[in-house]
CSV table of C-alpha atoms in Angstrom, one decimal:
chain,number,residue,atom,x,y,z
Y,1,MET,CA,0.0,0.0,0.0
Y,2,GLU,CA,2.7,2.5,1.0
Y,3,GLN,CA,4.8,1.6,-1.9
Y,4,SER,CA,2.0,2.1,-4.4
Y,5,LYS,CA,1.4,5.5,-2.8
Y,6,GLU,CA,5.0,6.5,-3.5
Y,7,PHE,CA,4.3,5.7,-7.1
Y,8,TYR,CA,1.0,7.6,-7.2
Y,9,LYS,CA,2.7,10.8,-5.8
Y,10,ASN,CA,4.0,11.5,-9.3
Y,11,ASN,CA,0.6,11.4,-10.8
Y,12,PHE,CA,-1.9,13.9,-9.3
Y,13,THR,CA,-5.0,12.3,-10.8
Y,14,ASP,CA,-4.2,8.8,-9.6
Y,15,TYR,CA,-3.1,10.1,-6.2
Y,16,LEU,CA,-6.3,12.1,-5.7
Y,17,LEU,CA,-8.6,9.2,-6.6
Y,18,CYS,CA,-6.5,6.9,-4.4
Y,19,LEU,CA,-7.0,9.2,-1.4
Y,20,ALA,CA,-10.7,9.8,-2.1
Y,21,LEU,CA,-11.1,6.0,-2.2
Y,22,ASP,CA,-9.3,5.7,1.1
Y,23,VAL,CA,-11.9,8.0,2.7
Y,24,GLY,CA,-14.7,6.1,1.0
Y,25,GLU,CA,-13.3,2.7,2.1
Y,26,GLY,CA,-12.9,4.0,5.7
Y,27,MET,CA,-16.6,5.1,5.7
Y,28,LEU,CA,-17.8,1.8,4.3
Y,29,LYS,CA,-15.7,-0.2,6.8
Y,30,SER,CA,-17.1,1.9,9.7
Y,31,GLY,CA,-20.7,1.2,8.6
Y,32,GLY,CA,-21.4,4.3,6.5
Y,33,GLU,CA,-24.2,4.2,4.0
Y,34,VAL,CA,-23.4,3.5,0.4
Y,35,ALA,CA,-25.0,6.8,-0.7
Y,36,ARG,CA,-22.7,8.7,1.7
Y,37,VAL,CA,-19.6,6.9,0.4
Y,38,GLU,CA,-20.5,7.7,-3.2
Y,39,GLN,CA,-21.3,11.3,-2.5
Y,40,THR,CA,-18.1,11.8,-0.4
Y,41,ILE,CA,-15.8,10.5,-3.1
Y,42,GLU,CA,-17.5,12.6,-5.7
Y,43,LEU,CA,-17.4,15.8,-3.6
Y,44,ILE,CA,-13.7,15.3,-2.8
Y,45,CYS,CA,-12.7,14.8,-6.4
Y,46,ARG,CA,-14.8,17.7,-7.6
Y,47,ALA,CA,-13.3,19.9,-4.9
Y,48,TYR,CA,-9.9,19.2,-6.5
Y,49,GLY,CA,-11.2,20.2,-9.9
Y,50,ALA,CA,-12.2,16.9,-11.4
Y,51,ALA,CA,-14.4,17.5,-14.4
Y,52,HIS,CA,-16.1,14.1,-14.4
Y,53,VAL,CA,-16.6,11.8,-11.5
Y,54,GLU,CA,-18.3,8.4,-11.7
Y,55,VAL,CA,-18.6,6.4,-8.5
Y,56,PHE,CA,-20.4,3.1,-7.9
Y,57,SER,CA,-20.3,1.4,-4.6
Y,58,ILE,CA,-21.9,-1.6,-3.0
Y,59,ILE,CA,-21.0,-2.9,0.5
Y,60,SER,CA,-17.9,-4.8,-0.6
Y,61,VAL,CA,-16.6,-2.9,-3.6
Y,62,ILE,CA,-16.1,0.7,-4.6
Y,63,ASN,CA,-15.5,1.5,-8.3
Y,64,ALA,CA,-14.5,5.0,-9.3
Y,65,THR,CA,-13.4,6.9,-12.4
Y,66,ILE,CA,-12.4,10.5,-12.6
Y,67,ARG,CA,-11.3,12.8,-15.5
Y,68,MET,CA,-9.5,16.1,-14.9
Y,69,PRO,CA,-10.0,19.2,-17.1
Y,70,ASP,CA,-6.6,18.5,-18.7
Y,71,GLY,CA,-7.8,15.2,-20.0
Y,72,SER,CA,-5.8,13.0,-17.5
Y,73,TYR,CA,-7.8,10.1,-16.4
Y,74,SER,CA,-7.9,7.6,-13.5
Y,75,SER,CA,-10.0,4.6,-12.8
Y,76,GLN,CA,-9.6,2.5,-9.6
Y,77,MET,CA,-11.4,-0.2,-7.8
Y,78,ARG,CA,-11.3,-0.9,-4.1
Y,79,ARG,CA,-12.4,-4.1,-2.5
Y,80,VAL,CA,-13.7,-3.8,1.1
Y,81,LYS,CA,-13.6,-7.1,2.9
Y,82,SER,CA,-15.3,-6.4,6.2
Y,83,THR,CA,-17.7,-3.9,7.5
Y,84,SER,CA,-18.6,-3.2,11.1
Y,85,ASN,CA,-20.2,-0.4,13.2
Y,86,ASP,CA,-17.6,2.1,14.3
Y,87,LEU,CA,-19.5,5.3,14.6
Y,88,TYR,CA,-16.5,7.2,15.9
Y,89,ARG,CA,-14.4,6.5,12.7
Y,90,LEU,CA,-17.4,7.2,10.5
Y,91,GLU,CA,-17.7,10.6,12.1
Y,92,LEU,CA,-14.0,11.3,11.8
Y,93,TYR,CA,-14.0,10.4,8.1
Y,94,ASN,CA,-17.0,12.6,7.6
Y,95,GLU,CA,-15.2,15.5,9.3
Y,96,ILE,CA,-12.1,14.9,7.2
Y,97,SER,CA,-14.1,15.0,4.0
Y,98,ARG,CA,-15.9,18.2,5.1
Y,99,SER,CA,-12.6,20.0,5.9
Y,100,ILE,CA,-10.8,18.7,2.9
Y,101,CYS,CA,-13.5,19.9,0.5
Y,102,ARG,CA,-13.5,23.3,2.2
Y,103,GLU,CA,-9.7,23.8,2.4
Y,104,THR,CA,-8.4,21.6,-0.5
Y,105,PRO,CA,-4.9,21.2,1.1
Y,106,ALA,CA,-2.0,19.7,-0.8
Y,107,LEU,CA,-2.5,16.0,-1.4
Y,108,ALA,CA,0.4,15.1,0.8
Y,109,GLU,CA,-1.3,16.8,3.7
Y,110,PHE,CA,-4.6,15.2,2.9
Y,111,ASP,CA,-2.7,11.9,3.1
Y,112,GLU,CA,-1.3,12.7,6.5
Y,113,ARG,CA,-4.6,13.7,7.9
Y,114,LEU,CA,-6.1,10.4,6.7
Y,115,HIS,CA,-3.2,8.5,8.2
Y,116,ALA,CA,-3.9,10.1,11.6
Y,117,VAL,CA,-7.5,8.9,11.5
Y,118,LYS,CA,-6.6,5.3,10.9
Y,119,LYS,CA,-4.8,5.2,14.2
Y,120,LYS,CA,-7.6,6.8,16.2
Y,121,ARG,CA,-9.9,4.8,18.4
Y,122,ALA,CA,-12.9,6.0,20.5
Y,123,TYR,CA,-12.4,3.4,23.2
Y,124,PRO,CA,-9.8,0.7,24.0
Y,125,ALA,CA,-10.9,-2.7,22.6
Y,126,TRP,CA,-11.7,-4.2,26.0
Y,127,VAL,CA,-14.7,-2.0,26.6
Y,128,THR,CA,-16.6,-4.5,24.3
Y,129,ILE,CA,-16.7,-6.9,27.3
Y,130,PRO,CA,-18.4,-4.7,29.9
Y,131,ALA,CA,-20.5,-3.1,27.2
Y,132,SER,CA,-21.8,-6.5,26.0
Y,133,ALA,CA,-22.4,-7.5,29.6
Y,134,LEU,CA,-24.4,-4.3,30.3
Y,135,ALA,CA,-26.4,-4.6,27.0
Y,136,ALA,CA,-27.3,-8.3,27.6
Y,137,SER,CA,-28.3,-7.7,31.2
Y,138,SER,CA,-30.3,-4.6,30.5
Y,139,PHE,CA,-32.3,-6.3,27.9
Y,140,ALA,CA,-32.8,-9.4,30.0
Y,141,VAL,CA,-34.5,-7.2,32.6
Y,142,PHE,CA,-36.2,-5.2,29.9
Y,143,PHE,CA,-37.9,-8.3,28.6
Y,144,GLY,CA,-39.1,-9.4,32.1
Y,145,GLY,CA,-36.1,-11.0,33.8
Y,146,GLY,CA,-35.4,-10.7,37.5
Y,147,LEU,CA,-32.2,-10.1,39.4
Y,148,PHE,CA,-30.9,-13.7,39.0
Y,149,GLU,CA,-31.5,-13.6,35.2
Y,150,CYS,CA,-29.8,-10.2,35.1
Y,151,LEU,CA,-26.7,-11.6,36.8
Y,152,ILE,CA,-26.4,-14.6,34.5
Y,153,ALA,CA,-27.0,-12.4,31.5
Y,154,VAL,CA,-24.0,-10.3,32.7
Y,155,VAL,CA,-21.8,-13.4,32.6
Y,156,ILE,CA,-23.1,-14.6,29.2
Y,157,GLY,CA,-23.0,-11.0,27.7
Y,158,ALA,CA,-19.3,-10.7,28.9
Y,159,LEU,CA,-18.6,-14.1,27.3
Y,160,VAL,CA,-20.1,-12.9,24.0
Y,161,GLY,CA,-17.9,-9.9,24.2
Y,162,VAL,CA,-14.8,-12.1,24.8
Y,163,ILE,CA,-15.8,-14.3,21.9
Y,164,ASP,CA,-16.1,-11.2,19.7
Y,165,LEU,CA,-12.7,-9.9,20.8
Y,166,ALA,CA,-10.9,-13.2,20.7
Y,167,LEU,CA,-12.1,-14.2,17.2
Y,168,GLY,CA,-11.7,-10.7,15.9
Y,169,ASN,CA,-11.1,-10.8,12.2
Y,170,HIS,CA,-10.0,-14.4,12.2
Y,171,LEU,CA,-13.4,-15.8,11.6
Y,172,ASN,CA,-16.3,-14.7,9.4
Y,173,ASP,CA,-19.1,-12.8,11.1
Y,174,LEU,CA,-21.7,-15.5,10.5
Y,175,ALA,CA,-19.5,-18.1,12.2
Y,176,LYS,CA,-19.0,-15.8,15.1
Y,177,ILE,CA,-22.8,-15.4,15.4
Y,178,ILE,CA,-23.3,-19.2,15.4
Y,179,ILE,CA,-20.7,-19.6,18.2
Y,180,SER,CA,-22.1,-16.8,20.3
Y,181,SER,CA,-25.7,-18.0,19.9
Y,182,PHE,CA,-24.7,-21.5,20.7
Y,183,ALA,CA,-22.8,-20.5,23.8
Y,184,ALA,CA,-25.6,-18.3,25.0
Y,185,GLY,CA,-28.3,-20.9,24.4
Y,186,PHE,CA,-26.3,-23.6,26.0
Y,187,LEU,CA,-25.3,-21.6,29.1
Y,188,SER,CA,-28.7,-20.1,29.7
Y,189,SER,CA,-30.4,-23.5,29.4
Y,190,LEU,CA,-27.8,-25.0,31.7
Y,191,ALA,CA,-28.5,-22.3,34.3
Y,192,SER,CA,-32.2,-23.1,34.2
Y,193,VAL,CA,-31.4,-26.8,34.6
Y,194,LEU,CA,-29.2,-26.1,37.6
Y,195,TRP,CA,-31.5,-23.5,39.2
Y,196,SER,CA,-35.1,-24.3,38.3
Y,197,SER,CA,-36.4,-20.8,39.2
Y,198,VAL,CA,-34.2,-19.3,36.4
Y,199,ASN,CA,-36.0,-18.4,33.2
Y,200,SER,CA,-33.6,-19.2,30.4
Y,201,GLY,CA,-35.7,-17.4,27.8
Y,202,GLU,CA,-35.1,-13.9,29.3
Y,203,ILE,CA,-31.4,-14.5,29.5
Y,204,MET,CA,-31.3,-15.7,25.9
Y,205,ILE,CA,-33.3,-12.7,24.7
Y,206,GLY,CA,-30.8,-10.4,26.3
Y,207,THR,CA,-28.0,-12.1,24.4
Y,208,ILE,CA,-30.0,-12.3,21.1
Y,209,MET,CA,-30.2,-8.5,21.2
Y,210,LEU,CA,-26.4,-8.4,20.9
Y,211,LEU,CA,-26.5,-10.5,17.8
Y,212,VAL,CA,-29.7,-9.6,16.1
Y,213,PRO,CA,-29.3,-7.4,13.0
Y,214,GLY,CA,-32.4,-5.3,13.7
Y,215,VAL,CA,-31.0,-1.9,12.8
Y,216,ALA,CA,-29.1,-3.4,9.8
Y,217,PHE,CA,-32.4,-4.7,8.5
Y,218,GLY,CA,-34.0,-1.2,8.8
Y,219,THR,CA,-31.1,0.6,7.1
Y,220,ALA,CA,-31.0,-2.2,4.4
Y,221,LEU,CA,-34.6,-1.6,3.5
Y,222,ARG,CA,-33.9,2.1,3.5
Y,223,ASP,CA,-31.1,1.7,1.0
Y,224,LEU,CA,-33.4,-0.5,-1.1
Y,225,LEU,CA,-36.2,2.0,-1.1
Y,226,CYS,CA,-33.9,5.0,-1.7
Y,227,GLY,CA,-32.7,3.5,-5.0
Y,228,ASP,CA,-29.5,1.7,-4.0
Y,229,LEU,CA,-30.9,-1.6,-5.1
Y,230,ILE,CA,-27.8,-3.7,-5.2
Y,231,ALA,CA,-26.3,-2.5,-1.9
Y,232,GLY,CA,-29.8,-2.7,-0.3
Y,233,SER,CA,-30.4,-6.3,-1.4
Y,234,LEU,CA,-27.0,-7.4,-0.3
Y,235,LYS,CA,-27.5,-5.9,3.2
Y,236,THR,CA,-31.0,-7.4,3.5
Y,237,LEU,CA,-29.5,-10.8,2.6
Y,238,GLN,CA,-26.8,-10.2,5.2
Y,239,ALA,CA,-29.4,-9.4,7.9
Y,240,ILE,CA,-31.6,-12.4,7.0
Y,241,LEU,CA,-28.6,-14.8,7.1
Y,242,ALA,CA,-27.5,-13.4,10.5
Y,243,ALA,CA,-31.0,-14.1,11.9
Y,244,LEU,CA,-30.9,-17.6,10.5
Y,245,MET,CA,-27.5,-18.2,12.0
Y,246,ILE,CA,-28.8,-17.1,15.4
Y,247,ALA,CA,-31.5,-19.7,15.1
Y,248,PHE,CA,-29.0,-22.3,13.9
Y,249,GLY,CA,-26.7,-21.7,16.9
Y,250,TYR,CA,-29.7,-21.7,19.3
Y,251,ILE,CA,-31.2,-24.9,17.9
Y,252,LEU,CA,-27.8,-26.6,18.0
Y,253,SER,CA,-27.5,-25.7,21.7
Y,254,MET,CA,-31.0,-27.1,22.4
Y,255,ALA,CA,-29.9,-30.3,20.7
Y,256,ALA,CA,-26.7,-30.4,22.8
Y,257,ILE,CA,-28.7,-29.8,26.0
Y,258,GLY,CA,-31.1,-32.5,25.0
Y,259,ALA,CA,-28.2,-34.9,24.4
Y,260,VAL,CA,-26.4,-34.1,27.7
V,1,MET,CA,-54.6,5.6,32.9
V,2,ASN,CA,-54.0,3.8,36.1
V,3,ASP,CA,-52.3,0.9,34.3
V,4,PHE,CA,-50.2,3.2,32.1
V,5,PHE,CA,-47.5,4.1,34.6
V,6,THR,CA,-46.7,0.7,35.8
V,7,LEU,CA,-43.5,-0.5,37.5
V,8,THR,CA,-42.8,-2.5,34.3
V,9,PHE,CA,-42.9,0.7,32.3
V,10,PHE,CA,-40.4,2.4,34.5
V,11,THR,CA,-38.1,-0.6,34.6
V,12,ARG,CA,-38.2,-0.7,30.8
V,13,LEU,CA,-37.5,3.0,30.5
V,14,LEU,CA,-34.4,2.6,32.7
V,15,THR,CA,-33.2,-0.5,31.1
V,16,SER,CA,-33.8,0.9,27.6
V,17,LEU,CA,-31.6,3.8,28.6
V,18,LEU,CA,-28.8,1.6,29.9
V,19,GLY,CA,-29.1,-0.9,27.1
V,20,THR,CA,-28.9,1.9,24.4
V,21,LEU,CA,-25.9,3.3,26.3
V,22,ALA,CA,-24.2,-0.1,26.2
V,23,PHE,CA,-25.0,-0.5,22.5
V,24,ALA,CA,-23.7,3.0,21.7
V,25,VAL,CA,-20.4,2.1,23.3
V,26,LEU,CA,-20.4,-1.2,21.4
V,27,PHE,CA,-20.9,0.7,18.2
V,28,ARG,CA,-18.0,3.1,19.2
V,29,CYS,CA,-20.2,6.1,19.5
V,30,ARG,CA,-18.0,9.1,20.6
V,31,ALA,CA,-18.2,9.7,24.4
V,32,ARG,CA,-19.6,13.3,23.9
V,33,HIS,CA,-22.5,11.9,21.9
V,34,LEU,CA,-23.4,9.2,24.4
V,35,PRO,CA,-26.0,11.2,26.3
V,36,TYR,CA,-27.9,12.1,23.1
V,37,ALA,CA,-27.7,8.6,21.7
V,38,SER,CA,-29.0,7.1,25.0
V,39,ALA,CA,-31.8,9.7,25.2
V,40,CYS,CA,-32.7,8.7,21.7
V,41,GLY,CA,-33.2,5.1,22.9
V,42,LEU,CA,-35.3,6.2,25.9
V,43,PHE,CA,-37.6,8.3,23.8
V,44,THR,CA,-38.0,5.6,21.2
V,45,TYR,CA,-39.2,3.2,23.8
V,46,ALA,CA,-41.4,5.8,25.6
V,47,ILE,CA,-43.2,6.5,22.3
V,48,TYR,CA,-43.5,2.9,21.3
V,49,TYR,CA,-45.1,2.1,24.7
V,50,THR,CA,-47.5,5.0,24.5
V,51,VAL,CA,-48.7,4.3,21.0
V,52,ASP,CA,-49.0,0.6,21.7
V,53,TYR,CA,-51.0,1.4,24.9
V,54,PHE,CA,-53.5,3.7,23.2
V,55,THR,CA,-53.9,1.9,19.8
V,56,GLY,CA,-52.9,-1.7,20.6
V,57,SER,CA,-51.0,-1.9,17.3
V,58,ILE,CA,-47.3,-2.8,17.5
V,59,PHE,CA,-46.9,-2.1,13.9
V,60,LEU,CA,-48.1,1.5,14.3
V,61,ALA,CA,-46.1,1.8,17.5
V,62,ALA,CA,-42.9,0.7,15.8
V,63,PHE,CA,-43.6,2.9,12.7
V,64,LEU,CA,-44.3,6.1,14.6
V,65,CYS,CA,-41.5,5.7,17.2
V,66,THR,CA,-38.9,5.0,14.5
V,67,ALA,CA,-40.1,7.9,12.5
V,68,PHE,CA,-39.7,10.0,15.5
V,69,THR,CA,-36.2,8.5,16.2
V,70,THR,CA,-35.1,9.2,12.7
V,71,ALA,CA,-36.2,12.8,12.9
V,72,PHE,CA,-34.6,13.2,16.3
V,73,ALA,CA,-31.4,11.6,15.0
V,74,GLU,CA,-31.4,14.0,12.0
V,75,GLY,CA,-31.9,16.9,14.5
V,76,CYS,CA,-29.0,15.7,16.7
V,77,ALA,CA,-26.9,15.3,13.6
V,78,ARG,CA,-27.4,18.9,12.7
V,79,LEU,CA,-26.8,20.1,16.2
V,80,ARG,CA,-23.8,18.0,16.9
V,81,HIS,CA,-22.2,18.0,13.5
V,82,ALA,CA,-22.1,14.2,13.2
V,83,PRO,CA,-23.8,11.7,10.8
V,84,ALA,CA,-27.4,10.9,11.8
V,85,LEU,CA,-26.4,7.2,11.9
V,86,VAL,CA,-24.4,8.0,15.1
V,87,PHE,CA,-27.8,8.5,16.9
V,88,LEU,CA,-30.1,6.4,14.8
V,89,VAL,CA,-28.2,3.1,15.1
V,90,PRO,CA,-28.2,3.0,19.0
V,91,GLY,CA,-31.5,4.8,19.2
V,92,THR,CA,-33.6,2.1,17.5
V,93,ILE,CA,-32.1,-0.7,19.6
V,94,PRO,CA,-34.9,-0.9,22.3
V,95,ILE,CA,-37.6,-1.8,19.9
V,96,VAL,CA,-35.6,-4.4,17.9
V,97,PRO,CA,-37.9,-7.5,18.2
V,98,GLY,CA,-35.3,-9.7,19.9
V,99,SER,CA,-37.9,-11.4,22.2
V,100,ASP,CA,-40.2,-12.2,19.3
V,101,LEU,CA,-37.4,-13.8,17.4
V,102,TYR,CA,-36.5,-15.8,20.4
V,103,TYR,CA,-40.0,-17.1,21.0
V,104,THR,CA,-40.3,-17.8,17.2
V,105,MET,CA,-37.4,-20.2,17.4
V,106,ARG,CA,-38.5,-21.6,20.7
V,107,TYR,CA,-42.1,-22.4,19.7
V,108,LEU,CA,-40.9,-23.8,16.4
V,109,LEU,CA,-38.7,-26.3,18.3
V,110,GLN,CA,-41.6,-27.1,20.6
V,111,SER,CA,-43.9,-27.6,17.6
V,112,LYS,CA,-46.3,-25.0,19.1
V,113,TYR,CA,-47.2,-23.7,15.7
V,114,GLU,CA,-49.9,-21.2,16.7
V,115,SER,CA,-47.6,-19.3,19.1
V,116,PHE,CA,-44.8,-19.7,16.5
V,117,PHE,CA,-46.9,-17.8,13.9
V,118,ILE,CA,-48.0,-15.1,16.4
V,119,HIS,CA,-44.4,-14.3,17.3
V,120,LEU,CA,-43.1,-14.5,13.8
V,121,GLN,CA,-45.9,-12.2,12.7
V,122,ASN,CA,-45.0,-9.8,15.6
V,123,ALA,CA,-41.3,-9.8,14.6
V,124,LEU,CA,-42.1,-9.1,11.0
V,125,LEU,CA,-44.6,-6.4,11.8
V,126,VAL,CA,-42.2,-4.6,14.1
V,127,GLY,CA,-39.3,-5.1,11.6
V,128,ILE,CA,-41.4,-3.6,8.7
V,129,GLY,CA,-42.6,-0.8,11.0
V,130,ILE,CA,-39.0,0.1,11.9
V,131,ALA,CA,-38.0,0.1,8.2
V,132,GLY,CA,-41.0,2.1,7.3
V,133,GLY,CA,-40.3,4.7,10.0
V,134,ILE,CA,-36.7,5.1,8.9
V,135,VAL,CA,-37.6,5.2,5.2
V,136,SER,CA,-40.4,7.7,5.4
V,137,VAL,CA,-38.5,10.2,7.4
V,138,SER,CA,-35.2,9.6,5.4
V,139,LEU,CA,-37.0,10.2,2.1
V,140,ILE,CA,-38.5,13.5,3.4
V,141,VAL,CA,-35.1,14.6,4.7
V,142,SER,CA,-33.3,13.7,1.5
V,143,ALA,CA,-35.9,15.5,-0.5
V,144,TRP,CA,-35.4,18.6,1.7
V,145,ARG,CA,-31.6,18.3,1.2
V,146,LYS,CA,-32.0,18.1,-2.5
V,147,TYR,CA,-34.2,21.1,-2.4
V,148,LYS,CA,-31.7,23.0,-0.4
V,149,GLY,CA,-28.7,21.7,-2.4
V,150,LEU,CA,-27.1,20.2,0.7
V,151,HIS,CA,-24.9,17.2,0.8
V,152,LEU,CA,-24.8,14.3,3.2
V,153,HIS,CA,-21.7,15.5,5.0
V,154,HIS,CA,-22.8,19.1,5.7
């Protein structure tokens, strides 16, 4: 990547598109909408004087072509392999694109600012564990659980957080969902077998909230209805698959409990 | 009205606030936006509960409260100079039909088909309500943006 940038620095058009794609890729990776990605790349290129900008993005690929007034031409594609929700980074990329369009600094400075964003984090990675525990236990109580269910949901929620951190990018998202859903189903049923007063359902629901793609489904349908048909269908498919994988992990855990 | 302000309602208000806060952290929402994002979740649930109480329709409740959440998130976005997603994504969490999805799976496994269909129907109704709420307000906002010549990142 760094090497290719050295090469680009001799060619303004290529370098500009490369940087604009970096911003777009960053937004897509942090969970930004496809419309936002396309618009941002177009605005950045136009701010630097591009006469023609064509951008097409779906959730896993950005394709862009620009033509400058002097006739120089650049066309690049960027493959984006994983997306997640990182609202902090999304906001930073948004801020960067806003300031870049306003100030149009030299490309080298643009590059430096982008580089600084890549290193920034809103919170250390471990906050995932207490946050998952709080989320799972809150929703266990929200859906009718008592103190005991709440405490067990804290443990299982923390475990889901640990699974998420430990597997990180090593495993695909759907596999992570199956493992988390299986672990949650197994442990909550085990708890209700050990202590008969415990309602495994409420614990399980608390954990399901961590995995369920509810908001993703909503934004997927929005993309679909706002005209981003391909990105919208892919996101809808992703959400449906995630829901099916939760069911798969849960059913697997019920089968395991039945067999134990 | 006596059964409107129940203990369950207050418990749910509190837990929706805490749950949304936790999700906002999971989604890496910036610390200075956390109060707004959490409030968004609290309002979402309060409206959902109120509409459900008076009309008895979970679809209408999900639709209206998400429409409000989307508008609220757009407002926060303008005030706080951040993308609306920062508030919308955590804010809709409390009405995600996690419990209906759970009971759908559970009753399917127990072969209780009548309950299975009821919960599946509820999950779908709420899901479509959420999507409808987001879409309708988003379309209005984007039309307004086009009219004003504004871009997504302004």
